[in-house]
mmCIF file of N, CA and C in Angstrom:
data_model
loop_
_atom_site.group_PDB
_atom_site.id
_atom_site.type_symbol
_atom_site.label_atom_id
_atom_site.label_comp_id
_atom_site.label_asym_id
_atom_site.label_seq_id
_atom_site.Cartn_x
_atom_site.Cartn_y
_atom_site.Cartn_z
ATOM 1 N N UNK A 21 0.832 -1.190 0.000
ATOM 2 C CA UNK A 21 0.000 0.000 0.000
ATOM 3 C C UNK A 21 0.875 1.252 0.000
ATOM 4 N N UNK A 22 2.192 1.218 0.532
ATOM 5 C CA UNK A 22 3.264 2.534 0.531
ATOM 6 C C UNK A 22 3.397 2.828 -0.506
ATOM 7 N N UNK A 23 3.285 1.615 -1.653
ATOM 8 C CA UNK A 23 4.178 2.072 -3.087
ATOM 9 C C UNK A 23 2.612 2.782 -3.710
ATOM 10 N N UNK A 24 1.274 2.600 -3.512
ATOM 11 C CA UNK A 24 0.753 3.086 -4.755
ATOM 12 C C UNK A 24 -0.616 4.372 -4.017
ATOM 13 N N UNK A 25 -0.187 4.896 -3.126
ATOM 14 C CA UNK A 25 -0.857 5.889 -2.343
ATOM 15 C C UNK A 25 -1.882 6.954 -2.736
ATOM 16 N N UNK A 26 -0.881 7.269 -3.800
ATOM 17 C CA UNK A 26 -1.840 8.136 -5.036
ATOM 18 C C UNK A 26 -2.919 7.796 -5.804
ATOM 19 N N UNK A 27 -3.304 5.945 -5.486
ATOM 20 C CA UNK A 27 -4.216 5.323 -6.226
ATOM 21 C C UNK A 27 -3.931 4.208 -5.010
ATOM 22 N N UNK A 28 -4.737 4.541 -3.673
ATOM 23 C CA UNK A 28 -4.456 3.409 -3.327
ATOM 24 C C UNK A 28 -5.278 2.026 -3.177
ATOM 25 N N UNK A 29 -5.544 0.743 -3.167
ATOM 26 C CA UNK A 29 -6.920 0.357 -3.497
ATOM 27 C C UNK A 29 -7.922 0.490 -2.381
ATOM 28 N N UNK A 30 -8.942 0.236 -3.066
ATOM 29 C CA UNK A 30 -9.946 0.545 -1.494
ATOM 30 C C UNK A 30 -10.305 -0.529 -0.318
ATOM 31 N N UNK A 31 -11.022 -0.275 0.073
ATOM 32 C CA UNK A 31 -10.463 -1.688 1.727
ATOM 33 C C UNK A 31 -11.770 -2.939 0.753
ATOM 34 N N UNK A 32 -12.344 -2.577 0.382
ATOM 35 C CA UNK A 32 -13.274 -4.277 -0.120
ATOM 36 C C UNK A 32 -12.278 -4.958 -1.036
ATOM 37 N N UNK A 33 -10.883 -3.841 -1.788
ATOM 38 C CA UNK A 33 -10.353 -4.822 -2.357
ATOM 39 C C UNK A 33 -8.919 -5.928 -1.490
ATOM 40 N N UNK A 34 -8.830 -4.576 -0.530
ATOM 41 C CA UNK A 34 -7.950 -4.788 0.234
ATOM 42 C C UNK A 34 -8.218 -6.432 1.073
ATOM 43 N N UNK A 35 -9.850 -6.416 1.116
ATOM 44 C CA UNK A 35 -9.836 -7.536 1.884
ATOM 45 C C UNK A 35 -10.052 -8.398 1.508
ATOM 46 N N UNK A 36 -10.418 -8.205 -0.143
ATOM 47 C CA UNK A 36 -10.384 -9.755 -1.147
ATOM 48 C C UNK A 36 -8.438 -10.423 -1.095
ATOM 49 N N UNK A 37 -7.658 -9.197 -0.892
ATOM 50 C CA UNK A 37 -6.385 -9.377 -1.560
ATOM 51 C C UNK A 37 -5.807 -10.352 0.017
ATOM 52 N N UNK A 38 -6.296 -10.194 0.720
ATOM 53 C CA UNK A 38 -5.941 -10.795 2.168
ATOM 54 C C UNK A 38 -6.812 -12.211 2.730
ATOM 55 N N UNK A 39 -7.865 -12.174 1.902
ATOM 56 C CA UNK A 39 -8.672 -13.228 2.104
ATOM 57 C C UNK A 39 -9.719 -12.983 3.695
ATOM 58 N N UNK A 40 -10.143 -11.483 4.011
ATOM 59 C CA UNK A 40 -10.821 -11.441 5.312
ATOM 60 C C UNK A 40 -11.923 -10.567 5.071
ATOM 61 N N UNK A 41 -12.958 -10.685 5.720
ATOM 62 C CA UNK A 41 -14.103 -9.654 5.184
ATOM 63 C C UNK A 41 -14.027 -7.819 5.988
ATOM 64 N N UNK A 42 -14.248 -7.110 5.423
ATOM 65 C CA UNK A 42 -13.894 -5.237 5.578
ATOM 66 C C UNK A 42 -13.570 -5.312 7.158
ATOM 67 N N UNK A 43 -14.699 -5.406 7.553
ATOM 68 C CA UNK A 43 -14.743 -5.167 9.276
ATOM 69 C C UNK A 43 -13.357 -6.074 10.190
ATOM 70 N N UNK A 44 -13.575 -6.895 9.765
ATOM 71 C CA UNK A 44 -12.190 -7.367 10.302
ATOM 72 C C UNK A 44 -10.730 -6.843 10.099
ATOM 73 N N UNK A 45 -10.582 -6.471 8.343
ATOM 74 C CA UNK A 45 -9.201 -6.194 8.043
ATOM 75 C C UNK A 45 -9.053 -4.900 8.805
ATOM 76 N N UNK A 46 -10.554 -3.619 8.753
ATOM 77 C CA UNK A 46 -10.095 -2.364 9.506
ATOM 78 C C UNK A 46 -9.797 -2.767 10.729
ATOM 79 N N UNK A 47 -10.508 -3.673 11.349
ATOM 80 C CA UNK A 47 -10.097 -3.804 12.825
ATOM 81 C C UNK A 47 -8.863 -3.914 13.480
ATOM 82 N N UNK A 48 -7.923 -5.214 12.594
ATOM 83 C CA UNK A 48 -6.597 -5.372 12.615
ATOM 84 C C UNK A 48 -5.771 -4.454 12.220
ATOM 85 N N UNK A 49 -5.944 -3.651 10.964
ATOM 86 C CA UNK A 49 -5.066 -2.466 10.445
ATOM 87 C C UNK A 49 -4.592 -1.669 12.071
ATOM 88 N N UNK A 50 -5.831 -0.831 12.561
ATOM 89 C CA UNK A 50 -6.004 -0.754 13.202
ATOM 90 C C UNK A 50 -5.215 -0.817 14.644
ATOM 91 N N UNK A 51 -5.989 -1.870 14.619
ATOM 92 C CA UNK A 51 -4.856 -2.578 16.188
ATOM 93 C C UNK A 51 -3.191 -2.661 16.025
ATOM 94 N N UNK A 52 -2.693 -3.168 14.655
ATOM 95 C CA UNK A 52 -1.357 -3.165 14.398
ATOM 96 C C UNK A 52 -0.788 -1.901 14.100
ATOM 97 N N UNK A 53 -1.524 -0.637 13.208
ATOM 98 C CA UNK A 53 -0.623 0.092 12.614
ATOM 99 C C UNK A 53 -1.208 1.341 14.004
ATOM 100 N N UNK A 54 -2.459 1.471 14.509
ATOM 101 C CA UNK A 54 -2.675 2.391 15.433
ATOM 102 C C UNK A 54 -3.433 3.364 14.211
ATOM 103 N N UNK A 55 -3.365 3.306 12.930
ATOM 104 C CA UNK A 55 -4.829 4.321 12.383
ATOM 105 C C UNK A 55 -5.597 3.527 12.058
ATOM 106 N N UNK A 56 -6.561 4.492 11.195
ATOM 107 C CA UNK A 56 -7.704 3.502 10.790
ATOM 108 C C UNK A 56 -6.582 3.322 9.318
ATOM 109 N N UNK A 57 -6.908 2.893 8.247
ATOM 110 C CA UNK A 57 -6.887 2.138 6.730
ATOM 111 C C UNK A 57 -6.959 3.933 6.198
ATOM 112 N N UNK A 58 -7.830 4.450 5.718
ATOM 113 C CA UNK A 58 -8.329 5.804 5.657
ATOM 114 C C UNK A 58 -6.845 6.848 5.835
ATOM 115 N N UNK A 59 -7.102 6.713 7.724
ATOM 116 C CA UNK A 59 -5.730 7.952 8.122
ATOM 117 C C UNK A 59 -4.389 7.572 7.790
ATOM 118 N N UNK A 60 -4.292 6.583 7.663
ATOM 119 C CA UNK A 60 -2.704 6.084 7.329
ATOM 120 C C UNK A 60 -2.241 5.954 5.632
ATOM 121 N N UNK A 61 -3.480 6.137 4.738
ATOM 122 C CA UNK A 61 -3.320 6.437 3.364
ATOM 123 C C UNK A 61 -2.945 8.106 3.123
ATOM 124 N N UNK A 62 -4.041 8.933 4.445
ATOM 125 C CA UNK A 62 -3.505 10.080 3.916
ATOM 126 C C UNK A 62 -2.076 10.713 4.631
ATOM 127 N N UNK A 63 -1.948 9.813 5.746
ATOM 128 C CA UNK A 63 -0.686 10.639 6.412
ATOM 129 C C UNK A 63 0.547 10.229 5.472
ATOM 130 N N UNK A 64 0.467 9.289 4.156
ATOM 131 C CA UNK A 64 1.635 8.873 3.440
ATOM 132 C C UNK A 64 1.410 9.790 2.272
ATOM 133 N N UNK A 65 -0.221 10.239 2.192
ATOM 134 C CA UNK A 65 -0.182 11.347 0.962
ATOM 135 C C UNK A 65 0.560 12.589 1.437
ATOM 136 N N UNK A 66 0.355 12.955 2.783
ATOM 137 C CA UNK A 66 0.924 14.026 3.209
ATOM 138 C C UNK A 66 2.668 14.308 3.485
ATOM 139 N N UNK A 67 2.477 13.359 3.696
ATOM 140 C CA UNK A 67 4.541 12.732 3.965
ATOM 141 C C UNK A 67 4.960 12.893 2.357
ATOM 142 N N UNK A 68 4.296 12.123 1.262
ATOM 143 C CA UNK A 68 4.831 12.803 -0.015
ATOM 144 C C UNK A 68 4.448 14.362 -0.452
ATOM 145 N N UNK A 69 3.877 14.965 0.230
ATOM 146 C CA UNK A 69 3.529 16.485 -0.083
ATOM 147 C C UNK A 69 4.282 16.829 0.113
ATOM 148 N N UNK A 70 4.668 16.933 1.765
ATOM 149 C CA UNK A 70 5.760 17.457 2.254
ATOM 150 C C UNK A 70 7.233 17.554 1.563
ATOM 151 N N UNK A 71 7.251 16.332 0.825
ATOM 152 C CA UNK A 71 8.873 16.078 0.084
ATOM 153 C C UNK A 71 8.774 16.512 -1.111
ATOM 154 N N UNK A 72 7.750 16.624 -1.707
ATOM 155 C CA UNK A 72 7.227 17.577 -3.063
ATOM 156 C C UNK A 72 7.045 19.444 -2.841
ATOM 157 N N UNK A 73 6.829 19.798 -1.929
ATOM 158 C CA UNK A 73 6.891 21.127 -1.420
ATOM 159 C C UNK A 73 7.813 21.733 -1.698
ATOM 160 N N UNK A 74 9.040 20.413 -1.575
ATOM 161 C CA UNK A 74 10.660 21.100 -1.336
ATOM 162 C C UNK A 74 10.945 21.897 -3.151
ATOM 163 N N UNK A 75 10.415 21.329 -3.230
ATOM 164 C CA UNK A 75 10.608 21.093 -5.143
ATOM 165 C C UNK A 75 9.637 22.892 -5.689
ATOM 166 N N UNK A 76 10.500 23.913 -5.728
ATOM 167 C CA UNK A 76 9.855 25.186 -5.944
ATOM 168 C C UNK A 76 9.268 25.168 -7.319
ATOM 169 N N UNK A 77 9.263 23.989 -8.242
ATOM 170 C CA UNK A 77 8.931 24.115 -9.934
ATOM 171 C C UNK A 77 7.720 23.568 -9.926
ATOM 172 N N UNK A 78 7.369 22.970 -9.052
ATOM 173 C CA UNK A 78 6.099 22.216 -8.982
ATOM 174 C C UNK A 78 4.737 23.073 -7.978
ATOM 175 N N UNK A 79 3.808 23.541 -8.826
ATOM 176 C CA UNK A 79 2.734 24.140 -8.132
ATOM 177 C C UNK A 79 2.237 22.997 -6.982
ATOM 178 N N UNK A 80 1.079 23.880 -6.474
ATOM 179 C CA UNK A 80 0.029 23.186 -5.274
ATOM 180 C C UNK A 80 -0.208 21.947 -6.061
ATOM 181 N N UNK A 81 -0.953 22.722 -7.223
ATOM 182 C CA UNK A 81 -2.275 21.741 -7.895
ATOM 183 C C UNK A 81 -1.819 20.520 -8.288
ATOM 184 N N UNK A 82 -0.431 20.474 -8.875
ATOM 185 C CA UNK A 82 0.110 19.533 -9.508
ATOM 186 C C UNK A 82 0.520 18.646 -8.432
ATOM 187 N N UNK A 83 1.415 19.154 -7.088
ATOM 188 C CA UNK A 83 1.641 17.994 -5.741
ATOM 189 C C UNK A 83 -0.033 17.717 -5.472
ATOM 190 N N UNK A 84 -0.784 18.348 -5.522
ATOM 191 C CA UNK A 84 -2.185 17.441 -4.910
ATOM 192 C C UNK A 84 -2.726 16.530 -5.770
ATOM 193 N N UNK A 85 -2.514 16.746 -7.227
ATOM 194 C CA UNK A 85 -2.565 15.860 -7.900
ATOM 195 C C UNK A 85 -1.654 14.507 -7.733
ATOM 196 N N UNK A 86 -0.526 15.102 -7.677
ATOM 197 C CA UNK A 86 0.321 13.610 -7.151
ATOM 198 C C UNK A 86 0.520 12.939 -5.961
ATOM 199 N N UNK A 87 -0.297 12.967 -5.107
ATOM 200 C CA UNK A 87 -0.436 12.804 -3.740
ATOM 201 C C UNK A 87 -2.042 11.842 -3.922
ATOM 202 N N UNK A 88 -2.503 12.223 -4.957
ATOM 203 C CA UNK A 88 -3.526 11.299 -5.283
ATOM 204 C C UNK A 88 -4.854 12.239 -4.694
ATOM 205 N N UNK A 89 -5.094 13.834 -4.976
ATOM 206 C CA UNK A 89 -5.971 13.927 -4.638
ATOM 207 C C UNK A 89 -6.801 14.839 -6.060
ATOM 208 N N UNK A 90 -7.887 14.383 -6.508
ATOM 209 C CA UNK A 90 -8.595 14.798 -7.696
ATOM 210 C C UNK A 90 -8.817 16.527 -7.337
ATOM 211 N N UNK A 91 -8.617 17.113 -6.246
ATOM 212 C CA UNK A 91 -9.281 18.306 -6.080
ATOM 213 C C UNK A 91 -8.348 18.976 -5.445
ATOM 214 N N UNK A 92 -7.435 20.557 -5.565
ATOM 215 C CA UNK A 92 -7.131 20.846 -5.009
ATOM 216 C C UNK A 92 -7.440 21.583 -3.683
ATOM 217 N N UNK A 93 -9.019 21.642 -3.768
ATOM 218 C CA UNK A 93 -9.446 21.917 -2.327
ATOM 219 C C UNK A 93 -9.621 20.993 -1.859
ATOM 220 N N UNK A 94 -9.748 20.205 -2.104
ATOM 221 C CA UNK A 94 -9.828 18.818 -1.332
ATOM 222 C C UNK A 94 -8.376 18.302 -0.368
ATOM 223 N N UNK A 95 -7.258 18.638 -1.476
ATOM 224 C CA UNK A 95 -5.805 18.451 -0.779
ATOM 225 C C UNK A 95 -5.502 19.527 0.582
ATOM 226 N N UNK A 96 -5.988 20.720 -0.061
ATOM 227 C CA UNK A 96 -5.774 22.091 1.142
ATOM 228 C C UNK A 96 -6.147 21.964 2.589
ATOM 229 N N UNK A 97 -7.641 21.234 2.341
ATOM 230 C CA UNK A 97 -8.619 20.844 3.335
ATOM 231 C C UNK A 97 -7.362 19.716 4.107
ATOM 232 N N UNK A 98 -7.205 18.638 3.672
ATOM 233 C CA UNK A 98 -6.400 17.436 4.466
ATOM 234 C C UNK A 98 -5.025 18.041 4.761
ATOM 235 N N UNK A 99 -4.365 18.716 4.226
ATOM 236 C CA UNK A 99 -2.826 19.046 4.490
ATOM 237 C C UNK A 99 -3.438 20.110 5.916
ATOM 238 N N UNK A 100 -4.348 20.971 6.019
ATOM 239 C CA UNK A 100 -4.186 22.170 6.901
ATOM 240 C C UNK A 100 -5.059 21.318 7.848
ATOM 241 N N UNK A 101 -5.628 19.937 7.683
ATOM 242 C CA UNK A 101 -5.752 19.359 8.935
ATOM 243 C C UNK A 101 -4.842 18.280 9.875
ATOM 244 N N UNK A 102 -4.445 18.143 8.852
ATOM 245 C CA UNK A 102 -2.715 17.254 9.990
ATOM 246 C C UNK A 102 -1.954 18.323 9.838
ATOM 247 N N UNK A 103 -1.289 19.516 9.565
ATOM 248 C CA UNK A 103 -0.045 20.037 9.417
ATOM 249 C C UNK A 103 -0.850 21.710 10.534
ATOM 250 N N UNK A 104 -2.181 22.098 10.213
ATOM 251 C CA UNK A 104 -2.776 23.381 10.685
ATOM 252 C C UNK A 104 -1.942 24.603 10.217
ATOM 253 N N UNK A 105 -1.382 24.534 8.684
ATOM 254 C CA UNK A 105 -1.149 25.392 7.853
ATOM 255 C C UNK A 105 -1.279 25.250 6.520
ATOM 256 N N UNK A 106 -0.907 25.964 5.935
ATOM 257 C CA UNK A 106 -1.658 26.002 4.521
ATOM 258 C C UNK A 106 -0.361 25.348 3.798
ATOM 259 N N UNK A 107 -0.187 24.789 2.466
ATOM 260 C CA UNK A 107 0.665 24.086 1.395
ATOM 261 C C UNK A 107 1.504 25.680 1.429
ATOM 262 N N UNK A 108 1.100 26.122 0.721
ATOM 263 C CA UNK A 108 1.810 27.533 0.930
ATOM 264 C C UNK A 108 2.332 28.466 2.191
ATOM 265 N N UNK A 109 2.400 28.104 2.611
ATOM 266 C CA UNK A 109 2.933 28.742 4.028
ATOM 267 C C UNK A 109 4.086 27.450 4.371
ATOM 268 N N UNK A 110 3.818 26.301 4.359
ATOM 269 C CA UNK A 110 4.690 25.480 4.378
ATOM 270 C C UNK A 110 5.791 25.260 3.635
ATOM 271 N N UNK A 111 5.608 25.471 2.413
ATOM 272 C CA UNK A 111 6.578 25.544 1.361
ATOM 273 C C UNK A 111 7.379 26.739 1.718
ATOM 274 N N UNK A 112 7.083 27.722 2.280
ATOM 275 C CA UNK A 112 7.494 28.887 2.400
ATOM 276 C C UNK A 112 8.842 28.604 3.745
ATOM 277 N N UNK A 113 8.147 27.973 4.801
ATOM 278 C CA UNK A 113 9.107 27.174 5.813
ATOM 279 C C UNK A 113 10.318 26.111 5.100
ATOM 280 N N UNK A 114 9.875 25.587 4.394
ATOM 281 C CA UNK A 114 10.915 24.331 3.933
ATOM 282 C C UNK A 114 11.833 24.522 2.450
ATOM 283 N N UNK A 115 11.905 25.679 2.440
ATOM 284 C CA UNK A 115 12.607 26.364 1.123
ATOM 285 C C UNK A 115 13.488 27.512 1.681
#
């Protein structure tokens, strides 16, 4: 699931690919990794934002696109809720 984040599959396939039905695989994710399936897809979208930020040639739209998110308000919304600043203000820190 690390390698394809930007497309990552969704948990009914996740739990054909494991052989266990939804409720169970979230349960275990869960218990082993400490998020849900969900938060731990986006804290790896956000961990690649962050390392894409560094990169001054590359707009917002295009890292939210590659982070796997169809909307760039949609990306703004999730980055300024784990980080509580904006893509731009951050980039501004890490440059």
């Amino acid at each position: 699931m690390d390698n394809s984040f930007g497309n990552p599959p969704i948990i009914s396939e996740l739990s054909k690919m494991v052989e266990v039905d939804k409720k169970t695989l979230q349960f275990a994710f869960k218990e082993i990794v400490g998020l849900s399936i969900h938060k731990y897809v986006r804290t790896l979208k956000m961990q690649k934002a962050l390392l894409l930020l560094e990169d001054k040639k590359l707009n917002i739209e295009d890292i939210s696109k590659a982070v796997g998110y169809q909307s760039k308000i949609h990306f703004y919304r999730a980055f300024e809720e784990v980080f509580s600043i904006k893509p731009s203000e951050m980039r501004k820190i890490l440059t």
